[in-house]
Short mmCIF file of C-alpha atoms in Angstrom, two decimals:
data_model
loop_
_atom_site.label_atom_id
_atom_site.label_comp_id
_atom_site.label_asym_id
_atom_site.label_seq_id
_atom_site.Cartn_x
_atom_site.Cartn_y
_atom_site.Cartn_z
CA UNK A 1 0.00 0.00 0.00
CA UNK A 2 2.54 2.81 0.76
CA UNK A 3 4.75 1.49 -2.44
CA UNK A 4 1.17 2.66 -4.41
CA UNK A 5 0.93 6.03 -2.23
CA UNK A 6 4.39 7.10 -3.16
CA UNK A 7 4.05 5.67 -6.78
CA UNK A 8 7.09 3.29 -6.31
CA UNK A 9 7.45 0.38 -8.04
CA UNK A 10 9.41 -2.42 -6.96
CA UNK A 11 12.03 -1.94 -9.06
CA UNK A 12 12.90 1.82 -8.23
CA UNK A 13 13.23 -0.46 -4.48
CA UNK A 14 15.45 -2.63 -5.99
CA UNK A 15 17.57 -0.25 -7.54
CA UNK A 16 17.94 2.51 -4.58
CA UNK A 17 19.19 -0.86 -3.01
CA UNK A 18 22.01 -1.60 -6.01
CA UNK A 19 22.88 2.02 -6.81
CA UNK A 20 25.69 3.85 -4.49
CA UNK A 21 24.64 5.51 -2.21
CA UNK A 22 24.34 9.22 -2.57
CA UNK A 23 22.85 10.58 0.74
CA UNK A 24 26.12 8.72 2.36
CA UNK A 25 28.51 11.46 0.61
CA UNK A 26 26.74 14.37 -0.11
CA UNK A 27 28.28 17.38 0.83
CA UNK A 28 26.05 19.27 -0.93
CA UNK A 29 24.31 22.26 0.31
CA UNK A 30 22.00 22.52 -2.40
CA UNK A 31 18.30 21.77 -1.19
CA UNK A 32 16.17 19.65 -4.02
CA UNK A 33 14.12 22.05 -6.32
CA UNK A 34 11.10 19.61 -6.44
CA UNK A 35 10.73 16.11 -5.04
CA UNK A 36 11.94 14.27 -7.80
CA UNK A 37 15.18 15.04 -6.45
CA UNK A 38 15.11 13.99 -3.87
CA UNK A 39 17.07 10.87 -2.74
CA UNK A 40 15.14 7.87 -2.02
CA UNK A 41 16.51 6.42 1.60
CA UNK A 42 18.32 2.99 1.19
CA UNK A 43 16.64 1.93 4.33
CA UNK A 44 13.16 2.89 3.30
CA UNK A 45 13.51 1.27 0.36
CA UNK A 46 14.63 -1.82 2.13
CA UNK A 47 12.20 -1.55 4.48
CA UNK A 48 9.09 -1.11 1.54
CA UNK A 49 10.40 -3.99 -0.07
CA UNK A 50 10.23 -6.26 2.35
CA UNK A 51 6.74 -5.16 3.11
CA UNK A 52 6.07 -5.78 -0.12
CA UNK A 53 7.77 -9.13 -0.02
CA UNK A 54 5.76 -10.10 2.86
CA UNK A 55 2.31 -8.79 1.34
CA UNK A 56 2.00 -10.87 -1.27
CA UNK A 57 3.25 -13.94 0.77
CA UNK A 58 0.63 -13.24 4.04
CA UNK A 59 -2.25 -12.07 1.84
CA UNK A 60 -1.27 -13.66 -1.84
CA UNK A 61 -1.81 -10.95 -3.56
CA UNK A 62 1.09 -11.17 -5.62
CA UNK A 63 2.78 -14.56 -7.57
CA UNK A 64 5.81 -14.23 -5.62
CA UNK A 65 8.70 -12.27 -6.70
CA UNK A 66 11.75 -13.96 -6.52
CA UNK A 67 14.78 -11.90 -6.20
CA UNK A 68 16.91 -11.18 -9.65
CA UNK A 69 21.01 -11.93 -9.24
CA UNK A 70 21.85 -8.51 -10.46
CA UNK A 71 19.21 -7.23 -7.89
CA UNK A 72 20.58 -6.32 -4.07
CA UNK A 73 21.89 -9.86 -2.60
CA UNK A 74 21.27 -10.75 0.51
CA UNK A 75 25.28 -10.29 1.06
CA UNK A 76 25.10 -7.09 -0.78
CA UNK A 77 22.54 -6.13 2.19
CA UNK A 78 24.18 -7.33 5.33
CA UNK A 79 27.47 -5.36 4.06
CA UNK A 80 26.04 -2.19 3.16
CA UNK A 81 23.77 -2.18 6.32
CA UNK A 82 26.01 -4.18 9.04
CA UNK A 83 29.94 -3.89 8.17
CA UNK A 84 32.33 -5.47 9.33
CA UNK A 85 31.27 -8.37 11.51
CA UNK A 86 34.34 -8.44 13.56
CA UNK A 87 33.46 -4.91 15.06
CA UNK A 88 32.46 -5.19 19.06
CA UNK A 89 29.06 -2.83 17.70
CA UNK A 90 27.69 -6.15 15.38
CA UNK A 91 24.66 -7.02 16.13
CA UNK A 92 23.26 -4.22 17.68
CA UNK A 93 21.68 -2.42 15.26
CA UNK A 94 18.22 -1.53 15.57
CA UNK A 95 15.78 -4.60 15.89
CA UNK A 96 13.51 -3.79 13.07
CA UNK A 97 16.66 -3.58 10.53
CA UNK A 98 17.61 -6.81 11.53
CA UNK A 99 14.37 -8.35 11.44
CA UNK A 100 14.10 -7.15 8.17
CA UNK A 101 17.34 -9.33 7.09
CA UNK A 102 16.64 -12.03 8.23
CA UNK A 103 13.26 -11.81 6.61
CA UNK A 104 14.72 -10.77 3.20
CA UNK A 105 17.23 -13.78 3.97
CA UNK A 106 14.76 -16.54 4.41
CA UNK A 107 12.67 -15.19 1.37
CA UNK A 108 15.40 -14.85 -1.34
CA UNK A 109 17.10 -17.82 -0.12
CA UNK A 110 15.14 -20.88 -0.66
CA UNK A 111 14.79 -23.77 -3.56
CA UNK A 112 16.38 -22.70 -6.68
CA UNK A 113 17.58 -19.45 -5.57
CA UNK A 114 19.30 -21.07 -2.66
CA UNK A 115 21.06 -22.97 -5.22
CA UNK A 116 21.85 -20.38 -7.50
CA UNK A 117 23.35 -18.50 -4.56
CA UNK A 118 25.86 -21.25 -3.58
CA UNK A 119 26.37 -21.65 -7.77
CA UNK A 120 28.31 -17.87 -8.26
CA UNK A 121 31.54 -18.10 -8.92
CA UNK A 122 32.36 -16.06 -6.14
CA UNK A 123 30.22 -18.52 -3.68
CA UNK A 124 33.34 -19.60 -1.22
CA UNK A 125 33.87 -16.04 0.01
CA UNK A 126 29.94 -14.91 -0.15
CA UNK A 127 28.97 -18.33 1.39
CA UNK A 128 31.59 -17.98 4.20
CA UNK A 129 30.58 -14.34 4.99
CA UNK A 130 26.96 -14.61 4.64
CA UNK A 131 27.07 -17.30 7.62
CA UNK A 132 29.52 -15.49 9.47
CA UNK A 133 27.01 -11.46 9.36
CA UNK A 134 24.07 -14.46 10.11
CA UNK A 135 25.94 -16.60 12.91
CA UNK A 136 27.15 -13.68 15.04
CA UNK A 137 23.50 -12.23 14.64
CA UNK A 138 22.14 -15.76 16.07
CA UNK A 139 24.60 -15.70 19.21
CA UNK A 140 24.74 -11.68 20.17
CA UNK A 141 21.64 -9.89 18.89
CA UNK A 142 19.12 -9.33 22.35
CA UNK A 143 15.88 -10.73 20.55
CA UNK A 144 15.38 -14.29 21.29
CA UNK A 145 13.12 -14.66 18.45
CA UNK A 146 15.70 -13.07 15.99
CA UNK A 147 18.32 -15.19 17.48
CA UNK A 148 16.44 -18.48 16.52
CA UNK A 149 15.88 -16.99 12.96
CA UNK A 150 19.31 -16.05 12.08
CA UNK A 151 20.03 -19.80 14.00
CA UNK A 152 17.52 -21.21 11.50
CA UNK A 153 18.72 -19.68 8.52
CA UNK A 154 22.36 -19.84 9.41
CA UNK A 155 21.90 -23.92 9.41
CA UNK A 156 20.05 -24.03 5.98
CA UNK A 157 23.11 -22.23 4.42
CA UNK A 158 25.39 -24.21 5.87
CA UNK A 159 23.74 -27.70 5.01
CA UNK A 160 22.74 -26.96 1.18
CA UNK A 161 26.36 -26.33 0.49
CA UNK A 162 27.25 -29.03 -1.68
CA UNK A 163 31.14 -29.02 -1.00
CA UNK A 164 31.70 -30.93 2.70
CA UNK A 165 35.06 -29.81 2.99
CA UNK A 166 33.75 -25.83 2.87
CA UNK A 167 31.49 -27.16 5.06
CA UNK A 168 33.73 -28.94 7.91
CA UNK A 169 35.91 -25.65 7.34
CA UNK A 170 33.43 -23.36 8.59
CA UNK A 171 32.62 -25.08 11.39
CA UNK A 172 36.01 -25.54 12.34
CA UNK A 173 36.82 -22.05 11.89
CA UNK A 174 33.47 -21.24 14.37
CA UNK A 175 34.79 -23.73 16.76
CA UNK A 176 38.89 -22.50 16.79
CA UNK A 177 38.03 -18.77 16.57
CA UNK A 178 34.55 -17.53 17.73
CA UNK A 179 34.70 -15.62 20.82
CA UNK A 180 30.85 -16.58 21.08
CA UNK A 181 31.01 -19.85 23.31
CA UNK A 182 26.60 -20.11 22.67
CA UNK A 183 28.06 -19.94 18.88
CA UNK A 184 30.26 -22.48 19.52
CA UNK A 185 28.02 -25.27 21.04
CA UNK A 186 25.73 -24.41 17.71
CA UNK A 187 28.91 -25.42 15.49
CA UNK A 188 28.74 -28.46 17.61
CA UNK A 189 25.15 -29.44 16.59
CA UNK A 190 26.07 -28.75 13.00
CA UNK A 191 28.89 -31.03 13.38
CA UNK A 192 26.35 -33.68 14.89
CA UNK A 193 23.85 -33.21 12.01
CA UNK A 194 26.32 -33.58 9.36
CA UNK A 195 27.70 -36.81 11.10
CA UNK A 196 24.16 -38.26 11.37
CA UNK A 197 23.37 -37.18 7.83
CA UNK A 198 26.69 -38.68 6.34
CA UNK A 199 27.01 -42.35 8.43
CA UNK A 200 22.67 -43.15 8.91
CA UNK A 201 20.84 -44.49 5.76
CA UNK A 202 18.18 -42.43 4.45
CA UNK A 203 15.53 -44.92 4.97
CA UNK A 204 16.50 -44.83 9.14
CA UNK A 205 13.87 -42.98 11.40
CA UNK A 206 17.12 -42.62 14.14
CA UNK A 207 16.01 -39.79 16.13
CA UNK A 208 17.65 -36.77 15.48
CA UNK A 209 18.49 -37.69 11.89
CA UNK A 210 17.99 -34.17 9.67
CA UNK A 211 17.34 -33.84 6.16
CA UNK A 212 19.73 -31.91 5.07
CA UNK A 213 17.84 -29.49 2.96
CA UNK A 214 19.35 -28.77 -0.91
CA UNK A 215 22.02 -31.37 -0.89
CA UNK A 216 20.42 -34.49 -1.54
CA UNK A 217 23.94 -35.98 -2.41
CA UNK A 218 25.71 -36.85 0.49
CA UNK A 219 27.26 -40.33 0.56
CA UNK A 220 29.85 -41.83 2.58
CA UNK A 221 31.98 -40.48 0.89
CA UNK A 222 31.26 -37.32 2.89
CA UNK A 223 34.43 -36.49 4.60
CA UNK A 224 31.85 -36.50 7.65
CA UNK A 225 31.90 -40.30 7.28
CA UNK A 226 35.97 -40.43 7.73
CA UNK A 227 38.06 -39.96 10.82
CA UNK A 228 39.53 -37.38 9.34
CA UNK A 229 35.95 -35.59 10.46
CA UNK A 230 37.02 -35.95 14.29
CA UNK A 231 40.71 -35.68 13.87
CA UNK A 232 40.39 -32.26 12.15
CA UNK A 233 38.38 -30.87 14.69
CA UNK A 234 39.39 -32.50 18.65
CA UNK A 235 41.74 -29.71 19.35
CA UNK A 236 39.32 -27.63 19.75
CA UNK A 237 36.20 -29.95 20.00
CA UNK A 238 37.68 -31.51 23.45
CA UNK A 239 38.68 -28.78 25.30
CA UNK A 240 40.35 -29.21 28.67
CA UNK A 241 39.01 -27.07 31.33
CA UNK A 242 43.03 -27.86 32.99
CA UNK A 243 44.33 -24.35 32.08
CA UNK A 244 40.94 -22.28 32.80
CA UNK A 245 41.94 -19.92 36.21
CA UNK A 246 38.14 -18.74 37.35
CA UNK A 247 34.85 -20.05 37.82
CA UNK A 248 33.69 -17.75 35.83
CA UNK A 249 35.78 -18.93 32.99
CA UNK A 250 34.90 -22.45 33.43
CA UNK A 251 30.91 -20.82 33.96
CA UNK A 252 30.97 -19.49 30.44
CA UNK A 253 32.12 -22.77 28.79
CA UNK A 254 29.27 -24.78 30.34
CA UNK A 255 27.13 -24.65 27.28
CA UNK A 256 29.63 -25.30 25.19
CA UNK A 257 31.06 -28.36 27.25
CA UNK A 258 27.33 -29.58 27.22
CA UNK A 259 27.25 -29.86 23.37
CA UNK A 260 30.56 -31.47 23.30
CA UNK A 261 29.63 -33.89 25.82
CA UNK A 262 26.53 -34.87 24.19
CA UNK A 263 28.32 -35.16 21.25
CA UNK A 264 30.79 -38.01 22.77
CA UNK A 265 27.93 -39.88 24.00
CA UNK A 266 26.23 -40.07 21.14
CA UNK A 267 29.65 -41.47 19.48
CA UNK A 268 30.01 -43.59 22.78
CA UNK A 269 26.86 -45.01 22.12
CA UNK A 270 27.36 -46.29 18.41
CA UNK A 271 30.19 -48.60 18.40
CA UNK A 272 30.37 -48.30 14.09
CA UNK A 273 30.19 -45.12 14.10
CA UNK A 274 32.69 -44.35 16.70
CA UNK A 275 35.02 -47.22 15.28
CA UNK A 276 34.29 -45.87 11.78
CA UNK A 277 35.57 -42.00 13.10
CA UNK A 278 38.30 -43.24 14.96
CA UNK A 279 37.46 -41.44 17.82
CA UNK A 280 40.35 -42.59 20.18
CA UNK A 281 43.17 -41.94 17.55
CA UNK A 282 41.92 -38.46 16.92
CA UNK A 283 41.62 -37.82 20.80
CA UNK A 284 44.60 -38.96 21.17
CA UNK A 285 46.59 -36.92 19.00
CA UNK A 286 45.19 -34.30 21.49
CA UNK A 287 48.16 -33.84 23.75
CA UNK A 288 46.29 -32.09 26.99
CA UNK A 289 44.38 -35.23 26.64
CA UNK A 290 47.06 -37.25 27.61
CA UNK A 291 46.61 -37.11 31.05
CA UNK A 292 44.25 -36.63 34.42
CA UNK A 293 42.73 -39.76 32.67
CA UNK A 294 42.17 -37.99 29.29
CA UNK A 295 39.12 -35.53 28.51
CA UNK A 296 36.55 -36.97 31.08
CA UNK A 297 38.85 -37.12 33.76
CA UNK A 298 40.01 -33.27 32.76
CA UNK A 299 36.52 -32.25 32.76
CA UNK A 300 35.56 -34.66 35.80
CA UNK A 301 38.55 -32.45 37.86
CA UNK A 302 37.26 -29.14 36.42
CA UNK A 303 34.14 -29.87 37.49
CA UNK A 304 35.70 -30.48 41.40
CA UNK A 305 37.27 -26.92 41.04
CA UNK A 306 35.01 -25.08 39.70
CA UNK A 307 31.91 -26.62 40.27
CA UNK A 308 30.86 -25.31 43.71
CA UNK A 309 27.87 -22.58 44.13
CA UNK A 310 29.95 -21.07 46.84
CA UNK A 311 28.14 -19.49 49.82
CA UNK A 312 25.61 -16.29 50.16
CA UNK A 313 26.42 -13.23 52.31
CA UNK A 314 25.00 -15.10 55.11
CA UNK A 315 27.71 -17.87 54.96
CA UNK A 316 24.91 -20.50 53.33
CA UNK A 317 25.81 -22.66 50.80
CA UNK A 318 24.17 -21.81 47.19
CA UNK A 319 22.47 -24.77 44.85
CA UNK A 320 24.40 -25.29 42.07
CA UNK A 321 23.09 -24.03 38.64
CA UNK A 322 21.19 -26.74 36.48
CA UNK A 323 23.57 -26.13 34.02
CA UNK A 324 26.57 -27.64 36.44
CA UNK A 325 24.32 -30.52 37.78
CA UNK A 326 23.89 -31.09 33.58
CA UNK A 327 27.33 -31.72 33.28
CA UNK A 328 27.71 -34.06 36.18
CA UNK A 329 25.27 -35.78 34.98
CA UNK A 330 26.52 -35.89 31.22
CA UNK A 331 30.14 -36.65 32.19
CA UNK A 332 28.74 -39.94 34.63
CA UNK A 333 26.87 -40.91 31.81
CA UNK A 334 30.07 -40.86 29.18
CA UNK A 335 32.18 -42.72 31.89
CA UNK A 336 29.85 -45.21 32.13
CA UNK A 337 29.93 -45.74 28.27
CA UNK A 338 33.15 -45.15 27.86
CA UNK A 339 34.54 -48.37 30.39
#
């Protein structure tokens, strides 16, 4: 409705959204003689076409419009609008922006246009970045409800990529350099999926088996179906809490350590598969593994140090978090598996 009240048509949208922008570097002092000369505001126009997006998919008014390559990417967007990701100010932008991405992400980015996003030439570098803006939006941005979107979308990029080795890159790269530890346990559920999706037949109703949506191809000849899967990513998969100084240090691995942990169990707990991985050659080529009784026993003794809920100012002792009583639990449960 307001694209019709300003006599807009989608494509002056799309275009305000591909041109340069001239508001950003106008040092003119000129005002605009009529309104035609005016500059139309990138975020406006981002803002009306996503409106108009949504329209015709809430009220099918429209067939719906699928977004042209030479039109504003997705990537194009997050740049122009977010930056760099790396800067301590990503992911606060206003709510309503990044709604509005992550909107404009799940629309243009399904079926065939999913595909013909990952198809560009330039795919590696897009792909990589375009999960990076969306991952650090999942783990940092205040709204819960954004944070499961970007999560959402963030996952169905990562799993239509048809190239596993891009794939076990990114994740490794999430897992060795995010300072996000919420981020981190994610990576480990990717890891998870991909495993189940690689090493379970199609036909098997295992629970927790995903489909993983656009890449219909995946064989064992994944490289998520080789020990090289595990080796690749231990070091910083198994992480011994031995060198943490603080509670709070240990505190604001617990998520992270929870993922982990559920991922050992579920290798635990399928001889093949954990035969087939070669998960005690690739944990031990972990050297801080090599002792206090290797990974369990390190996290077993990390949980002794850091473990306790301490005492309020009145001297009484504090329950533990359900968190910390999580990860007794989960680290009993692996030692019993693991005899």
């Amino acid at each position: 409705a307001l694209t019709s009240d300003f006599s807009l048509a989608l494509e002056d949208l799309r275009g305000a959204l591909v041109e340069p922008d001239t508001l950003a570097n106008d040092e003119s002092t000129d005002l605009p003689a009529s309104a035609s000369e005016v500059p139309l505001s990138r975020p406006g126009c981002f803002y009306l076409l996503c409106a108009s997006y949504a329209s015709a998919v809430l009220f099918r008014a429209l067939s719906k419009q699928r977004q042209d390559p030479s039109k504003p990417t997705i990537f194009s967007l997050l740049s122009d609008f977010l930056g760099d990701p790396s800067s301590s100010t990503f992911g606060s932008e206003s709510l309503p922006l990044m709604d509005s991405l992550l909107f404009f992400g799940h629309y243009t980015l399904q079926g065939d246009d999913l595909g013909r996003f990952l198809e560009r030439p330039e795919n590696d570098s897009v792909f990589t970045k375009t999960l990076q803006y969306f991952s650090i939006i999942s783990a940092n941005t205040p709204s819960a409800a954004l944070r499961y979107a970007a999560h959402l979308l963030t996952s169905k990029i990562l799993y239509a990529h048809p190239n596993d080795h891009l794939r076990l890159s990114f994740i490794k790269d999430t897992l060795q350099h995010c300072p996000y530890e919420n981020l981190k346990g994610c990576a480990v559920g990717w890891l998870k999926d991909e495993i189940l999706a690689a090493n379970i037949p199609r036909n098997s109703n295992a629970v927790g088996q995903k489909s993983m949506e656009g890449n219909n191809e995946k064989t064992n000849s994944s490289i998520f179906a080789t020990p090289t899967c595990i080796a690749t990513l231990a070091p910083h998969l198994f992480i011994s809490p031995n060198n943490m100084t603080s509670k709070d240090e240990f505190h604001a691995h617990e998520g992270f350590f929870l993922a982990a942990l559920n991922l050992y169990y579920l290798l635990l707990c399928n001889k093949g598969l954990k035969e087939k991985l070669d998960l005690r050659g690739a944990m031990g080529q972990v050297e801080e593994l090599k002792v206090d009784g290797g990974w369990l026993g390190s996290m077993e003794k990390g949980l002794q140090r850091f473990g306790d809920a301490g005492v309020d100012e009145k001297g009484r002792d504090m329950e533990r978090g359900e968190q910390m009583n999580l990860l007794e639990g989960m680290i009993a449960m692996c030692k019993e598996k693991d005899r």
